[in-house]
Coordinates of C-alpha atoms in Angstrom, one line a residue:
X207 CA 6.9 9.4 4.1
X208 CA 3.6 10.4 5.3
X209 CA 1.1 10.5 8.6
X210 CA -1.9 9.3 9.3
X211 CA -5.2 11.1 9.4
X212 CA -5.3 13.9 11.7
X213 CA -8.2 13.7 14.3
X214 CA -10.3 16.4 13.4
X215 CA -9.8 15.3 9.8
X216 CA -9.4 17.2 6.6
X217 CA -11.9 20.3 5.4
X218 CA -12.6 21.5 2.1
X219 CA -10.1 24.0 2.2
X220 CA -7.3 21.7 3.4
X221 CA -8.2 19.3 0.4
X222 CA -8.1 22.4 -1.9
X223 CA -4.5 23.7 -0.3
X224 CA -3.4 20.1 -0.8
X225 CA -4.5 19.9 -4.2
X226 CA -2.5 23.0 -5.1
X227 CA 0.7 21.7 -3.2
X228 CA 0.7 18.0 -4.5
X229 CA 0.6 20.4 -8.6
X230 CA 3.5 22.3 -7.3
X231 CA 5.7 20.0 -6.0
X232 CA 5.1 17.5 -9.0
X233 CA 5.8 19.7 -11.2
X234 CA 9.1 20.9 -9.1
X235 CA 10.1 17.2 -8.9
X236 CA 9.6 16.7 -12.8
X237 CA 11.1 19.9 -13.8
X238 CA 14.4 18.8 -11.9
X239 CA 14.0 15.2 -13.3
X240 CA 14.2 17.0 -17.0
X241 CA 16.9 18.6 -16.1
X242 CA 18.8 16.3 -15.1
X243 CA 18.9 14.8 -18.1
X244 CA 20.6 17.5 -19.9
X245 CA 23.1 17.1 -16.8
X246 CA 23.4 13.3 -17.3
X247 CA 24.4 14.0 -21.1
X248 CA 26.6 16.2 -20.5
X249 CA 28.7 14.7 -17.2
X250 CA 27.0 11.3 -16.6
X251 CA 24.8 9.3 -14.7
X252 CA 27.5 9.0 -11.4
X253 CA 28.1 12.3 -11.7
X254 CA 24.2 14.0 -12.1
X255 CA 23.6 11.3 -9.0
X256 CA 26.0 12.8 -6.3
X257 CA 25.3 16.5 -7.2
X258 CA 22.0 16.0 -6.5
X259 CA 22.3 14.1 -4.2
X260 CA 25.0 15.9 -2.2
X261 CA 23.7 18.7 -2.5
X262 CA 20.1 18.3 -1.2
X263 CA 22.0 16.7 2.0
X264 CA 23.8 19.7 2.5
X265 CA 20.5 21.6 2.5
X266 CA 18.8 19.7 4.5
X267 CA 21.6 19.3 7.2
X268 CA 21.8 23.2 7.4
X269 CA 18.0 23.0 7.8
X270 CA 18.1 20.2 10.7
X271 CA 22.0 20.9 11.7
X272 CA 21.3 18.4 14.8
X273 CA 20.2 15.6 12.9
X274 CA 24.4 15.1 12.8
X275 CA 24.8 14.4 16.4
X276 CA 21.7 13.2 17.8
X277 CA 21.9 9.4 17.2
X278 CA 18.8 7.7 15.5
X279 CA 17.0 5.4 18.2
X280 CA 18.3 1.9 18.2
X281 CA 16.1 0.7 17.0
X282 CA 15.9 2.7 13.8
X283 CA 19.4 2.8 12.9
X284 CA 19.7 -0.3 10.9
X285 CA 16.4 0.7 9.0
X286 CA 17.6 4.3 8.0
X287 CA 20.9 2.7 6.9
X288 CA 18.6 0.4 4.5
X289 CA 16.7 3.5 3.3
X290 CA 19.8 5.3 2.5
X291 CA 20.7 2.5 0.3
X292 CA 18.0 1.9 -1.2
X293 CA 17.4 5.6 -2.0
X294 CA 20.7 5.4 -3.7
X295 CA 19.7 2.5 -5.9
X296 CA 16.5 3.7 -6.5
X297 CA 18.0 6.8 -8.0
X298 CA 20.8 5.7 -10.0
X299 CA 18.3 3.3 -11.4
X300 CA 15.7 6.0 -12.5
X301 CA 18.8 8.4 -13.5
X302 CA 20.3 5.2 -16.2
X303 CA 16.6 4.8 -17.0
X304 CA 15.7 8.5 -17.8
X305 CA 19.2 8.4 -20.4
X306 CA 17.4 6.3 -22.4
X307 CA 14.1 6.4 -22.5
X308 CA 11.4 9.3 -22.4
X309 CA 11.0 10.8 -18.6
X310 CA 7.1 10.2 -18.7
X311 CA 7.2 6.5 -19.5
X312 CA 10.0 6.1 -16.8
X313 CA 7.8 7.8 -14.3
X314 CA 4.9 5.5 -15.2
X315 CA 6.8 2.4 -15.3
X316 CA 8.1 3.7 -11.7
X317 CA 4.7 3.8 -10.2
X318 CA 4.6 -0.1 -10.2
X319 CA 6.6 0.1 -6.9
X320 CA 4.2 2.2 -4.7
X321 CA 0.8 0.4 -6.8
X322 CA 2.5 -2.9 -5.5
X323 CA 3.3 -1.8 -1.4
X324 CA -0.8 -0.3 -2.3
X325 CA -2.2 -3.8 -2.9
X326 CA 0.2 -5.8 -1.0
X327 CA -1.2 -9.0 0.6
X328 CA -4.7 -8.1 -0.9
X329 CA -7.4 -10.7 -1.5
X330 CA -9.9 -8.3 -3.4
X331 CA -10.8 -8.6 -6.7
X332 CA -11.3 -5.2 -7.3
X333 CA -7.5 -4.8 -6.2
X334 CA -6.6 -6.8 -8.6
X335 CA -8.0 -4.9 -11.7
X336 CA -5.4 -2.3 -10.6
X337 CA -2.3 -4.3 -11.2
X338 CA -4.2 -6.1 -14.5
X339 CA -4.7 -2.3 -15.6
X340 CA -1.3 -1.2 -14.6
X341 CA 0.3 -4.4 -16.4
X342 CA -1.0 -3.6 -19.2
X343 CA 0.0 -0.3 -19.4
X344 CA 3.5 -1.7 -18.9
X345 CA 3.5 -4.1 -21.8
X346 CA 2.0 -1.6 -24.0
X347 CA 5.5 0.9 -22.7
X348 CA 7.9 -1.9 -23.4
X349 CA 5.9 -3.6 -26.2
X350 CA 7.7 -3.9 -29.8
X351 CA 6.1 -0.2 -30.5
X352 CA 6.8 1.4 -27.3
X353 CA 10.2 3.3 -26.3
X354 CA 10.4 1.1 -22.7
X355 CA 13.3 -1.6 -24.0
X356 CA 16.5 -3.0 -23.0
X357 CA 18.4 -1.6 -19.9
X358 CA 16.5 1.6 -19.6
X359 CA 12.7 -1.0 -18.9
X360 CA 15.2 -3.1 -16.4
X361 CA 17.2 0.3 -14.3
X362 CA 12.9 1.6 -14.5
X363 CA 12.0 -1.5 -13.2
X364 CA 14.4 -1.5 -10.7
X365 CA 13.4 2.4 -9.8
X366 CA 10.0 1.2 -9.3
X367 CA 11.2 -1.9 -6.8
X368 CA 13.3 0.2 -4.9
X369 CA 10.1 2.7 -4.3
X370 CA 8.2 0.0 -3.1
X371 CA 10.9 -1.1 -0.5
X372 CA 11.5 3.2 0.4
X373 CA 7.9 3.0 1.5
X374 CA 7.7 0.3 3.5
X375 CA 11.2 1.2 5.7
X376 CA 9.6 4.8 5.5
X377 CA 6.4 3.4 7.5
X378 CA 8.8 2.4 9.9
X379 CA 10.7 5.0 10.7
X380 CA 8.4 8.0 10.2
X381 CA 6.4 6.5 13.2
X382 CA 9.7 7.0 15.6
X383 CA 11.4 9.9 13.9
X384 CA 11.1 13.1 12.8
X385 CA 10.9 13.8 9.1
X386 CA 13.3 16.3 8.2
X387 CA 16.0 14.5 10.3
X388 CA 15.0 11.2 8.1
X389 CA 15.0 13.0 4.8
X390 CA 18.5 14.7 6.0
X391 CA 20.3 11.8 7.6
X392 CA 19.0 9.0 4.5
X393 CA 20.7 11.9 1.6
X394 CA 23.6 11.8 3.7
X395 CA 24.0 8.2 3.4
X396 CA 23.6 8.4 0.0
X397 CA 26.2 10.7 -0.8
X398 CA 28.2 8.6 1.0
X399 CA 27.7 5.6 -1.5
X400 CA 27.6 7.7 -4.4
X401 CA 31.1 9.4 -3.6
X402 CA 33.4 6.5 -4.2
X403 CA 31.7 5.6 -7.8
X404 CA 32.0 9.4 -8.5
X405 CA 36.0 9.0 -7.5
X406 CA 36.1 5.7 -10.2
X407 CA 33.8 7.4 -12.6
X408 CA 36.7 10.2 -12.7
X409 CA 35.3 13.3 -11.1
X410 CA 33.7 14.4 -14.6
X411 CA 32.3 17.1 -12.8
X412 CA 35.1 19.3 -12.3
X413 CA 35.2 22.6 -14.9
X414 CA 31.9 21.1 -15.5
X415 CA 30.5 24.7 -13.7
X416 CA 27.1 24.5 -16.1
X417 CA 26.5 21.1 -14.8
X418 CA 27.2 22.0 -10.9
X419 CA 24.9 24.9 -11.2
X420 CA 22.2 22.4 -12.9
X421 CA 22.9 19.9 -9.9
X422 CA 22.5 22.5 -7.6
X423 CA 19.0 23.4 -8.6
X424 CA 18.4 19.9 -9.1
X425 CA 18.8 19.0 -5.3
X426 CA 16.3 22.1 -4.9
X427 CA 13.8 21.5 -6.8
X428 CA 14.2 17.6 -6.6
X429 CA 14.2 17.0 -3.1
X430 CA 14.9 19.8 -0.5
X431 CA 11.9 21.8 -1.3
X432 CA 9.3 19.2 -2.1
X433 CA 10.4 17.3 1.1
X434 CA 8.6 20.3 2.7
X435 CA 6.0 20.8 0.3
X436 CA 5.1 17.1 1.2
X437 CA 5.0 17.5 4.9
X438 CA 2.9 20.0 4.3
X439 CA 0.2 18.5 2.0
X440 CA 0.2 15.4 3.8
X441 CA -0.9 17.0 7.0
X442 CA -3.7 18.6 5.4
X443 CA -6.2 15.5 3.8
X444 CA -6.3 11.4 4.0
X445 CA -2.7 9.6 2.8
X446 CA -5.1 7.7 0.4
X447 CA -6.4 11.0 -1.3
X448 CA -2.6 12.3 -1.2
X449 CA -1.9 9.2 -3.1
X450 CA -4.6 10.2 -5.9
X451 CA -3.3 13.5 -6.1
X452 CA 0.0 11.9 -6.6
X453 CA -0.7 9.7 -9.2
X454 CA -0.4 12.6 -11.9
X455 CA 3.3 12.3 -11.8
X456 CA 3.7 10.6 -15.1
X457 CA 1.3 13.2 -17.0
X458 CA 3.3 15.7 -15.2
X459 CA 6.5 14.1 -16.3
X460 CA 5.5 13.8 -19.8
X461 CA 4.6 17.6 -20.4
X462 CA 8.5 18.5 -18.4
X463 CA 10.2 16.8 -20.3
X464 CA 8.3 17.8 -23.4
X465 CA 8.7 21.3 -22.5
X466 CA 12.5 21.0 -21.5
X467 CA 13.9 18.2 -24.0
X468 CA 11.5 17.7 -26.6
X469 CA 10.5 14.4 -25.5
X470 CA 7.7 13.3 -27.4
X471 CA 5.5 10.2 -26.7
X472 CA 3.1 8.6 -29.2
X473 CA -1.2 8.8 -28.8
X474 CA -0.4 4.4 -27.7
X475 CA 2.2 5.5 -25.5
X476 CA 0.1 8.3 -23.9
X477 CA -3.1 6.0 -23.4
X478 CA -0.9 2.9 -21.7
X479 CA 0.5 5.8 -19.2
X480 CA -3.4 6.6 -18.5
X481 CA -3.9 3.3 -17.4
X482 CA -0.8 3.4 -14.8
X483 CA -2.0 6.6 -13.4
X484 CA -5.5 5.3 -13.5
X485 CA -4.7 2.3 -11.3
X486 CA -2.2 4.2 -9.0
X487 CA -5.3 6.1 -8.4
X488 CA -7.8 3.6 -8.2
X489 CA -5.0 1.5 -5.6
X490 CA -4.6 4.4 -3.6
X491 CA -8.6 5.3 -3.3
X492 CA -10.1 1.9 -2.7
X493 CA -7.2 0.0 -1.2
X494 CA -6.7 2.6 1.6
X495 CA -2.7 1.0 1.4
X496 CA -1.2 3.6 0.0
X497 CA -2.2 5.6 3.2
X498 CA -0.9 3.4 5.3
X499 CA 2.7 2.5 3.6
X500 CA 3.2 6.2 3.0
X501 CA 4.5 8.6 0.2
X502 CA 8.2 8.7 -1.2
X503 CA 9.8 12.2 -0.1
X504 CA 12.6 11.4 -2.2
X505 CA 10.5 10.4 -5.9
X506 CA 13.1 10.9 -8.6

């Protein structure tokens, strides 16, 4: 979620601390999105979801404890309750995807959701190039030679869908709200939906304690401290240059779970995740879209 332009508008050194922050909390995000892999193999998709999940809602309520009993404005409530659930389907989807195929390439695939809210009713040509470019990427990902196949391209899809969606009830609410209480009250929700599949999945979890301490640094790095990472980037230059800065999330994704899990992608692979990034980027500069549909605070 993300505000407009200040006034006075960005300087030099805003851009710069931007920069730095957008680096930092990718990588953070990523980091935690490698780990919880090693979490999903080892307790579950149902189970890796609520920890994280719950968790960063516990943080973020004991950051904004009034969030609890201050009622959202009317009109707002059935909006967040959509943005709670579509967080929660936009997470188990990219949590089933990254089980079976590379992190990076989920992450790219992903990015069709916020290219598409980018471009949305556009009649530009050049706008177009952007989701040509970013197709192609795609089929390369899920073409006969690529790792993108099966269930894991459909729950990616599906990730990338439900980002889209996050933005657009995001715009709405970030206008009448403020953020912390959004971020707080929309991970409560979703712990709330998660919680009765983690009762039918079984409650893997318990003597699990590697897992839970994984989950717990999961919610952390995942959401809670990015969420104010974010704020504070976004603040500093244009949404449509934070949306450039943003679109290194697949490289960034690539090299964590490279690093962490050993995930390797081939040269094809790495050039068709280019061309995402490169039209993420090029939607986000030239569309101006981006900027005005907002950022996801909650990016798997």
């Amino acid at each position: 979620m993300k505000e407009g332009r200040q006034d006075t508008g960005p300087t030099r050194r805003d851009a710069a601390v931007a920069s730095s922050l957008v680096v930092l909390l990718t990588f953070s995000i990523q980091i935690g999105s490698a780990l919880a892999v090693r979490v999903i193999e080892s307790v579950g998709v149902v189970e890796a979801l609520w920890l994280r999940t719950a968790f960063a809602a516990l943080i973020l309520v004991l950051i904004r404890p009034r969030c609890l009993w201050h009622l959202p404005p009317r009109g707002h409530r059935l909006p967040l309750a959509a943005l709670a659930l579509v967080l929660f389907v936009m997470n188990f989807s990219f949590y089933g995807a990254i089980g079976r195929i590379p992190v990076g390439i989920v992450v790219a695939i992903e990015f069709l959701g916020p290219l598409g809210v980018a471009v949305l009713g556009t009649r530009r040509r050049l706008d177009w190039l952007w989701i040509v470019l970013a197709g192609a990427g795609v089929v390369v990902l899920a073409g006969p030679s690529g790792a993108a196949t099966g269930l894991g391209l459909l729950l990616a899809l599906m990730a990338g869908l439900c980002w889209g969606l996050y933005l657009l009830l995001a715009k709405h609410l970030v206008a009448g709200m403020d953020p912390i209480s959004i971020a707080a009250l929309m991970m409560v929700g979703a712990s709330i939906l998660a919680t009765p599949l983690l009762a039918i999945d079984g409650v893997k979890i318990a003597g699990h304690w590697e897992a839970i301490v994984f989950g717990v640094v999961i919610a952390v790095v995942s959401s809670a401290f990015p969420y104010w990472l974010e704020m504070v980037a976004i603040r500093r230059v244009s949404a449509a240059t934070y949306g450039v800065l943003l679109s290194i999330e697949p490289a960034v994704a690539a090299l964590a779970a490279l690093a962490l899990l050993g995930q390797r992608i081939s040269p094809l692979e790495a050039a068709a995740m280019a061309a995402v990034m490169a039209a993420a980027a090029g939607a986000s500069w030239t569309t101006g879209g981006a900027a005005e549909q907002g950022v996801d605070l909650a990016a798997p």
